[in-house]
Amino acid sequence: MTNTTEYRELSASEVTLDIDPKSFGFETTAELEPLTEIVGQPRALRALDLGTGIRHPNYHIYIAGLVGTGRMELVTHALRERVLDDSTPLDWVYVNNFDEPDCPLAISLPAGQGVQLRGDMETLIEQLQDSLPKAFKEEDFGKEKEKLRQVYRKRGDEVFEKLLKQAEQYGMTVQQLPDGQIIFIPLKDNRPMTQQEIEQLTPEEMKVLDSHQDELVEIAGRVLQEQREIQRQLSTDVREVAQRFAVHLVEPLVEELQKKYDNPKLSEWFDRLKVHIIDHLNLFRDVSDMPPQVAAMMMGEGATDPEQRFLEYRINVVVDNSQLKEPPIIVEDAPNYRNLFGTIDRVVDHAGRVITNFTRIKSGSILKANGGYLVVNLMDAIIEPFVWKELKRTLKSQSLGIQVQDPFAMFTVTAMQPEPIPLNVRLVALGEPLIYHLLYLHDEDFREIFRVKADFDPEMNRDEETGLIYGRLVRQLSEKEELLPFDAAAIAELVCVGARLASDQKKVTSVFSHIADVAREASFWASKKKLKVVKAKYVRQAVQERVFRSDMIAEKIRGLIADGTLLIQVEGTKISQINGLAVADLGDYAFGRPSRLTASVGVGTAGIINIERESRMSGSTFDKSMLILEGLLRNYYAGEQPLTLSASIAMEQSYGGVDGDSASVAELLCLLSALANVPLRQDLAVTGSINQWGEVQAIGGVNEKIEGFFDVCNESGLTGTQGVCFPESNAQNLVLRDDIVKAIRKKQFHVWAISDVDQAIELFTGMSAGDISDKRSFHGRVLERLTEIATLLEQQMLTDTGRLLWTPGTPLGLPPDPRPPLPGQ
């Protein structure tokens, strides 16, 4: 037996919070500063201190358990407060690789110089577009070019003169057509022969004429080849002259930029730029001075489009930090592959080809956060295709190579391979604690990358600062969403809501999104009354309205109980019958549902039959509680004699699965009532778990269970004797509704706390639990009945089985169980 004391009835002040609004130090939330920091989470804040302060690259932060709207803003603010380095990260640009155009070069610059460089290059191109064509039209360049032409024209004339002399020796003249072809015409009397005269030549004369003509054709071929070589040399010399003129224009402009941007890699690129411009001066010729066919042939397709014409000289700024004053904190709400890692855009040209170039490289949020922090929802990133694997690889290698990730890449292939950019980014991932533990156990890379876990508690201690914190939260909502200000009494009511959500008088919920929802709705109801300040009653109205919107199923169940469809007795007494309490959780709403438990006991050796288990409707926790109940019977009544009985326990009108151990006390009382033949009060309901020593243990959902039984009693009319019996250890979890608190204050409804089974026995039976040695006590009557059953079985000599008496937990004469064994068996 346990050392029992009196069961304790709780007063109205013990089942709710007694908060003095004056202790908050404000009259309305309009006087307060908005809540922007994380409060009530010392463990998480210390983890953030470590994650932001340590320099090791793999100390990325996993924030577990932070839920609700506004969490990204809270994390951003917390990170901003912990940034120790106020240096601005570098800009990054991609430039054309003149040696390997498919491998653009990545160059870093101080913050703000990326955009500046892009503008300076555009200015440089404009200057060259203006100055180079003018230089080619200047008198000095024209004289130099004409001088060269005269020299090479003279050389061409000399070569052609040789052909003319050779033709004269053969009695022929040479004529060059406009298209460059050369024809030979025989002479007669120093004049070209007519066709008739040629036809009148003898075969011998024709043979000589043909041989001479063949020799001249061969000589003419050599002459034409020499003329083309002369023309090529002329073009080369003219181009060299143009390049000498261009060098004097290009070099000073480019060298000025080299001095302005003191960057070795960029300086080397400028050297390649100068060479490329000098080698491609045709790009800077005035297109309007050339025929369209010549312009297209000399400068290629797109020559008239300035953006395409000078594409190789442009600067692609992929990261611009010119507006930053400190390391960036980037929040990526949609962490898909493109948004995180960037991409290379492609276009379809007029010929239907898919093309791209280095100016179409786009950065993602990882690159934008380089040098700072990137905040993502890890679950969103994991479910996106290809993201998780690439994210791990990127963080481990500390470099990012921008690539196209396209599911239709087989149809559109690009050979673009931009130079990777080194990374110095700290990833802050938000997710559920379960995701953290699963990845930590099964993903080695995760363990290596995320070495800091910031665990957020969904509850925080309720103290003198709680009212101020909730008030500042409402103030923040008022600024963002134009809610009405709340007075101190309304904030006190919100604190009660927070304690109710935490199911603890000493704690409140730290999931501020739930509190924010109630605050918004309270402001709505107050605004409908044209008020300027939200009062406490509108917070209570908001809670009641939320219940009303979700309470339809609970209301129907109460109706079924009221009309007798579901059998629940709330008055009188009855043997082997008791009211148990369960919680139905619909996700957005949970409510208490009373259930009738019954027991039957007879002579036999079947032991205690759990009807829920036999019908495969119970969970493992429920089955465990039945085995614990057997252990309790053994401790109480089998100390000096064998124990045998045939009994069954059932939860009546239960048509779905049942689990949990909160019905243990109810099951025990029901079974003992059947054994002692003592009636139990039906105006009471009981909830609580029990151990093998008869101690009553805490359970969950105590507020919902009490309120559920109160609603059933209230539906049929309160008698003043009705109430609920629950574990003493759950007393601190009571934050009951106002109507129940009023009923308790008026003695119309009662709540009792018990710490052991004897207290429950005395409360439900009205008689002393006593001891097994006292036959007049409750336990004495139970033992007397068990002894009677054992005696009857001994008299029958067990002729049906010939076995020993049954002891709890040991099967005797039962058919084999066809079901699979329970876990652990």
PDB file of C-alpha atoms in Angstrom, residues 437-597:
ATOM      1  CA  HIS A 437      18.493  14.294 -35.926  1.00  0.00           C
ATOM      2  CA  LEU A 438      17.730  12.239 -39.041  1.00  0.00           C
ATOM      3  CA  LEU A 439      20.345  14.007 -41.146  1.00  0.00           C
ATOM      4  CA  TYR A 440      22.888  13.926 -38.337  1.00  0.00           C
ATOM      5  CA  LEU A 441      22.504  10.160 -38.043  1.00  0.00           C
ATOM      6  CA  HIS A 442      22.382   9.273 -41.727  1.00  0.00           C
ATOM      7  CA  ASP A 443      24.333  11.996 -43.575  1.00  0.00           C
ATOM      8  CA  GLU A 444      28.054  12.314 -42.838  1.00  0.00           C
ATOM      9  CA  ASP A 445      28.319  15.558 -44.801  1.00  0.00           C
ATOM     10  CA  PHE A 446      25.606  17.113 -42.652  1.00  0.00           C
ATOM     11  CA  ARG A 447      27.574  16.365 -39.492  1.00  0.00           C
ATOM     12  CA  GLU A 448      30.656  17.941 -41.006  1.00  0.00           C
ATOM     13  CA  ILE A 449      28.905  21.071 -42.246  1.00  0.00           C
ATOM     14  CA  PHE A 450      26.447  21.936 -39.459  1.00  0.00           C
ATOM     15  CA  ARG A 451      28.417  21.998 -36.231  1.00  0.00           C
ATOM     16  CA  VAL A 452      26.214  24.479 -34.367  1.00  0.00           C
ATOM     17  CA  LYS A 453      22.651  23.643 -33.373  1.00  0.00           C
ATOM     18  CA  ALA A 454      20.518  26.495 -32.048  1.00  0.00           C
ATOM     19  CA  ASP A 455      17.605  24.762 -30.353  1.00  0.00           C
ATOM     20  CA  PHE A 456      14.519  26.930 -29.845  1.00  0.00           C
ATOM     21  CA  ASP A 457      12.200  26.004 -26.981  1.00  0.00           C
ATOM     22  CA  PRO A 458       8.482  26.320 -27.881  1.00  0.00           C
ATOM     23  CA  GLU A 459       7.940  27.529 -24.312  1.00  0.00           C
ATOM     24  CA  MET A 460       9.578  30.091 -22.068  1.00  0.00           C
ATOM     25  CA  ASN A 461       9.320  30.856 -18.377  1.00  0.00           C
ATOM     26  CA  ARG A 462       6.559  33.192 -17.290  1.00  0.00           C
ATOM     27  CA  ASP A 463       7.985  35.986 -15.158  1.00  0.00           C
ATOM     28  CA  GLU A 464       7.563  39.696 -14.553  1.00  0.00           C
ATOM     29  CA  GLU A 465       8.928  40.436 -18.044  1.00  0.00           C
ATOM     30  CA  THR A 466       6.413  38.268 -19.888  1.00  0.00           C
ATOM     31  CA  GLY A 467       3.707  40.922 -20.028  1.00  0.00           C
ATOM     32  CA  LEU A 468       6.190  43.435 -21.419  1.00  0.00           C
ATOM     33  CA  ILE A 469       7.369  40.949 -24.062  1.00  0.00           C
ATOM     34  CA  TYR A 470       3.825  40.185 -25.198  1.00  0.00           C
ATOM     35  CA  GLY A 471       3.048  43.895 -25.195  1.00  0.00           C
ATOM     36  CA  ARG A 472       6.029  44.634 -27.418  1.00  0.00           C
ATOM     37  CA  LEU A 473       4.932  41.820 -29.726  1.00  0.00           C
ATOM     38  CA  VAL A 474       1.517  43.461 -30.106  1.00  0.00           C
ATOM     39  CA  ARG A 475       3.249  46.800 -30.662  1.00  0.00           C
ATOM     40  CA  GLN A 476       5.259  45.263 -33.488  1.00  0.00           C
ATOM     41  CA  LEU A 477       2.057  43.929 -35.075  1.00  0.00           C
ATOM     42  CA  SER A 478       0.446  47.350 -34.697  1.00  0.00           C
ATOM     43  CA  GLU A 479       3.277  48.938 -36.673  1.00  0.00           C
ATOM     44  CA  LYS A 480       3.288  46.316 -39.417  1.00  0.00           C
ATOM     45  CA  GLU A 481      -0.439  45.614 -39.737  1.00  0.00           C
ATOM     46  CA  GLU A 482      -2.050  48.683 -38.157  1.00  0.00           C
ATOM     47  CA  LEU A 483      -3.653  46.774 -35.288  1.00  0.00           C
ATOM     48  CA  LEU A 484      -5.319  48.687 -32.489  1.00  0.00           C
ATOM     49  CA  PRO A 485      -3.228  49.170 -29.338  1.00  0.00           C
ATOM     50  CA  PHE A 486      -4.004  46.816 -26.424  1.00  0.00           C
ATOM     51  CA  ASP A 487      -4.460  47.915 -22.846  1.00  0.00           C
ATOM     52  CA  ALA A 488      -2.609  46.160 -20.023  1.00  0.00           C
ATOM     53  CA  ALA A 489      -5.611  43.999 -19.094  1.00  0.00           C
ATOM     54  CA  ALA A 490      -5.834  42.727 -22.688  1.00  0.00           C
ATOM     55  CA  ILE A 491      -2.134  41.848 -22.610  1.00  0.00           C
ATOM     56  CA  ALA A 492      -2.718  39.983 -19.317  1.00  0.00           C
ATOM     57  CA  GLU A 493      -5.399  37.986 -21.111  1.00  0.00           C
ATOM     58  CA  LEU A 494      -2.929  37.263 -23.927  1.00  0.00           C
ATOM     59  CA  VAL A 495      -0.460  35.978 -21.339  1.00  0.00           C
ATOM     60  CA  CYS A 496      -3.191  33.607 -20.128  1.00  0.00           C
ATOM     61  CA  VAL A 497      -3.617  32.455 -23.722  1.00  0.00           C
ATOM     62  CA  GLY A 498       0.134  31.860 -23.926  1.00  0.00           C
ATOM     63  CA  ALA A 499       0.103  29.851 -20.698  1.00  0.00           C
ATOM     64  CA  ARG A 500      -2.871  27.861 -21.973  1.00  0.00           C
ATOM     65  CA  LEU A 501      -0.983  27.046 -25.180  1.00  0.00           C
ATOM     66  CA  ALA A 502       2.010  25.975 -23.089  1.00  0.00           C
ATOM     67  CA  SER A 503      -0.294  24.019 -20.715  1.00  0.00           C
ATOM     68  CA  ASP A 504       1.665  25.347 -17.763  1.00  0.00           C
ATOM     69  CA  GLN A 505       0.963  28.108 -15.274  1.00  0.00           C
ATOM     70  CA  LYS A 506       4.686  28.844 -14.966  1.00  0.00           C
ATOM     71  CA  LYS A 507       5.372  29.028 -18.704  1.00  0.00           C
ATOM     72  CA  VAL A 508       4.006  30.658 -21.834  1.00  0.00           C
ATOM     73  CA  THR A 509       4.339  29.721 -25.476  1.00  0.00           C
ATOM     74  CA  SER A 510       7.232  31.218 -27.403  1.00  0.00           C
ATOM     75  CA  VAL A 511       5.541  30.412 -30.713  1.00  0.00           C
ATOM     76  CA  PHE A 512       4.537  34.009 -31.145  1.00  0.00           C
ATOM     77  CA  SER A 513       2.620  33.341 -34.355  1.00  0.00           C
ATOM     78  CA  HIS A 514      -0.177  31.760 -32.278  1.00  0.00           C
ATOM     79  CA  ILE A 515      -0.332  34.804 -30.003  1.00  0.00           C
ATOM     80  CA  ALA A 516      -0.236  37.077 -33.042  1.00  0.00           C
ATOM     81  CA  ASP A 517      -3.266  35.329 -34.527  1.00  0.00           C
ATOM     82  CA  VAL A 518      -5.290  35.901 -31.351  1.00  0.00           C
ATOM     83  CA  ALA A 519      -4.125  39.530 -31.226  1.00  0.00           C
ATOM     84  CA  ARG A 520      -5.190  40.167 -34.814  1.00  0.00           C
ATOM     85  CA  GLU A 521      -8.611  38.703 -34.231  1.00  0.00           C
ATOM     86  CA  ALA A 522      -9.076  40.594 -30.961  1.00  0.00           C
ATOM     87  CA  SER A 523      -8.218  43.825 -32.773  1.00  0.00           C
ATOM     88  CA  PHE A 524     -10.773  42.936 -35.445  1.00  0.00           C
ATOM     89  CA  TRP A 525     -13.582  42.401 -32.948  1.00  0.00           C
ATOM     90  CA  ALA A 526     -12.691  45.594 -31.110  1.00  0.00           C
ATOM     91  CA  SER A 527     -12.587  47.601 -34.337  1.00  0.00           C
ATOM     92  CA  LYS A 528     -16.089  46.400 -35.185  1.00  0.00           C
ATOM     93  CA  LYS A 529     -17.228  48.193 -32.019  1.00  0.00           C
ATOM     94  CA  LYS A 530     -15.433  51.355 -33.187  1.00  0.00           C
ATOM     95  CA  LEU A 531     -13.014  51.190 -30.253  1.00  0.00           C
ATOM     96  CA  LYS A 532      -9.550  52.709 -30.266  1.00  0.00           C
ATOM     97  CA  VAL A 533      -8.035  50.353 -27.679  1.00  0.00           C
ATOM     98  CA  VAL A 534      -8.492  46.577 -27.378  1.00  0.00           C
ATOM     99  CA  LYS A 535      -9.919  45.475 -24.005  1.00  0.00           C
ATOM    100  CA  ALA A 536      -9.528  42.095 -22.294  1.00  0.00           C
ATOM    101  CA  LYS A 537     -13.016  40.940 -23.221  1.00  0.00           C
ATOM    102  CA  TYR A 538     -12.180  41.148 -26.913  1.00  0.00           C
ATOM    103  CA  VAL A 539      -9.204  38.851 -26.400  1.00  0.00           C
ATOM    104  CA  ARG A 540     -11.568  36.395 -24.704  1.00  0.00           C
ATOM    105  CA  GLN A 541     -14.009  36.863 -27.579  1.00  0.00           C
ATOM    106  CA  ALA A 542     -11.271  36.113 -30.106  1.00  0.00           C
ATOM    107  CA  VAL A 543     -10.460  32.860 -28.266  1.00  0.00           C
ATOM    108  CA  GLN A 544     -14.143  31.920 -28.086  1.00  0.00           C
ATOM    109  CA  GLU A 545     -14.622  32.648 -31.780  1.00  0.00           C
ATOM    110  CA  ARG A 546     -11.644  30.487 -32.657  1.00  0.00           C
ATOM    111  CA  VAL A 547     -13.146  27.635 -30.636  1.00  0.00           C
ATOM    112  CA  PHE A 548     -16.543  28.172 -32.192  1.00  0.00           C
ATOM    113  CA  ARG A 549     -15.142  27.927 -35.714  1.00  0.00           C
ATOM    114  CA  SER A 550     -13.532  24.539 -34.967  1.00  0.00           C
ATOM    115  CA  ASP A 551     -15.902  23.072 -32.370  1.00  0.00           C
ATOM    116  CA  MET A 552     -18.478  21.501 -34.673  1.00  0.00           C
ATOM    117  CA  ILE A 553     -17.403  17.874 -34.124  1.00  0.00           C
ATOM    118  CA  ALA A 554     -17.148  18.350 -30.356  1.00  0.00           C
ATOM    119  CA  GLU A 555     -20.607  19.909 -30.329  1.00  0.00           C
ATOM    120  CA  LYS A 556     -22.062  16.981 -32.242  1.00  0.00           C
ATOM    121  CA  ILE A 557     -20.495  14.533 -29.775  1.00  0.00           C
ATOM    122  CA  ARG A 558     -21.992  16.478 -26.862  1.00  0.00           C
ATOM    123  CA  GLY A 559     -25.325  16.321 -28.625  1.00  0.00           C
ATOM    124  CA  LEU A 560     -25.044  12.550 -29.031  1.00  0.00           C
ATOM    125  CA  ILE A 561     -24.314  12.247 -25.312  1.00  0.00           C
ATOM    126  CA  ALA A 562     -27.231  14.510 -24.400  1.00  0.00           C
ATOM    127  CA  ASP A 563     -29.769  12.530 -26.448  1.00  0.00           C
ATOM    128  CA  GLY A 564     -28.465   9.188 -25.164  1.00  0.00           C
ATOM    129  CA  THR A 565     -26.844   7.925 -28.325  1.00  0.00           C
ATOM    130  CA  LEU A 566     -23.467   7.882 -26.610  1.00  0.00           C
ATOM    131  CA  LEU A 567     -23.953   6.462 -23.118  1.00  0.00           C
ATOM    132  CA  ILE A 568     -22.349   8.694 -20.491  1.00  0.00           C
ATOM    133  CA  GLN A 569     -23.830   8.852 -16.969  1.00  0.00           C
ATOM    134  CA  VAL A 570     -23.113  12.058 -15.029  1.00  0.00           C
ATOM    135  CA  GLU A 571     -25.186  11.344 -11.913  1.00  0.00           C
ATOM    136  CA  GLY A 572     -25.566   8.561  -9.330  1.00  0.00           C
ATOM    137  CA  THR A 573     -23.300   5.562  -8.713  1.00  0.00           C
ATOM    138  CA  LYS A 574     -22.681   2.242 -10.391  1.00  0.00           C
ATOM    139  CA  ILE A 575     -20.504  -0.823  -9.882  1.00  0.00           C
ATOM    140  CA  SER A 576     -17.688  -1.549 -12.369  1.00  0.00           C
ATOM    141  CA  GLN A 577     -18.403   1.538 -14.438  1.00  0.00           C
ATOM    142  CA  ILE A 578     -16.510   4.833 -14.572  1.00  0.00           C
ATOM    143  CA  ASN A 579     -16.082   7.915 -16.766  1.00  0.00           C
ATOM    144  CA  GLY A 580     -12.689   8.137 -18.414  1.00  0.00           C
ATOM    145  CA  LEU A 581     -11.360  11.094 -20.348  1.00  0.00           C
ATOM    146  CA  ALA A 582      -9.586  11.255 -23.697  1.00  0.00           C
ATOM    147  CA  VAL A 583      -8.493  14.028 -26.048  1.00  0.00           C
ATOM    148  CA  ALA A 584      -9.485  14.214 -29.703  1.00  0.00           C
ATOM    149  CA  ASP A 585      -6.886  16.211 -31.630  1.00  0.00           C
ATOM    150  CA  LEU A 586      -8.034  17.565 -35.000  1.00  0.00           C
ATOM    151  CA  GLY A 587      -4.767  19.347 -35.703  1.00  0.00           C
ATOM    152  CA  ASP A 588      -6.020  22.909 -35.371  1.00  0.00           C
ATOM    153  CA  TYR A 589      -8.243  22.125 -32.402  1.00  0.00           C
ATOM    154  CA  ALA A 590      -8.228  19.599 -29.551  1.00  0.00           C
ATOM    155  CA  PHE A 591     -11.121  18.837 -27.226  1.00  0.00           C
ATOM    156  CA  GLY A 592     -11.867  16.470 -24.371  1.00  0.00           C
ATOM    157  CA  ARG A 593     -14.167  13.515 -24.956  1.00  0.00           C
ATOM    158  CA  PRO A 594     -15.595  11.510 -22.011  1.00  0.00           C
ATOM    159  CA  SER A 595     -15.775   7.748 -22.494  1.00  0.00           C
ATOM    160  CA  ARG A 596     -17.404   5.046 -20.413  1.00  0.00           C
ATOM    161  CA  LEU A 597     -15.142   2.273 -19.139  1.00  0.00           C
TER     162      LEU A 597
END
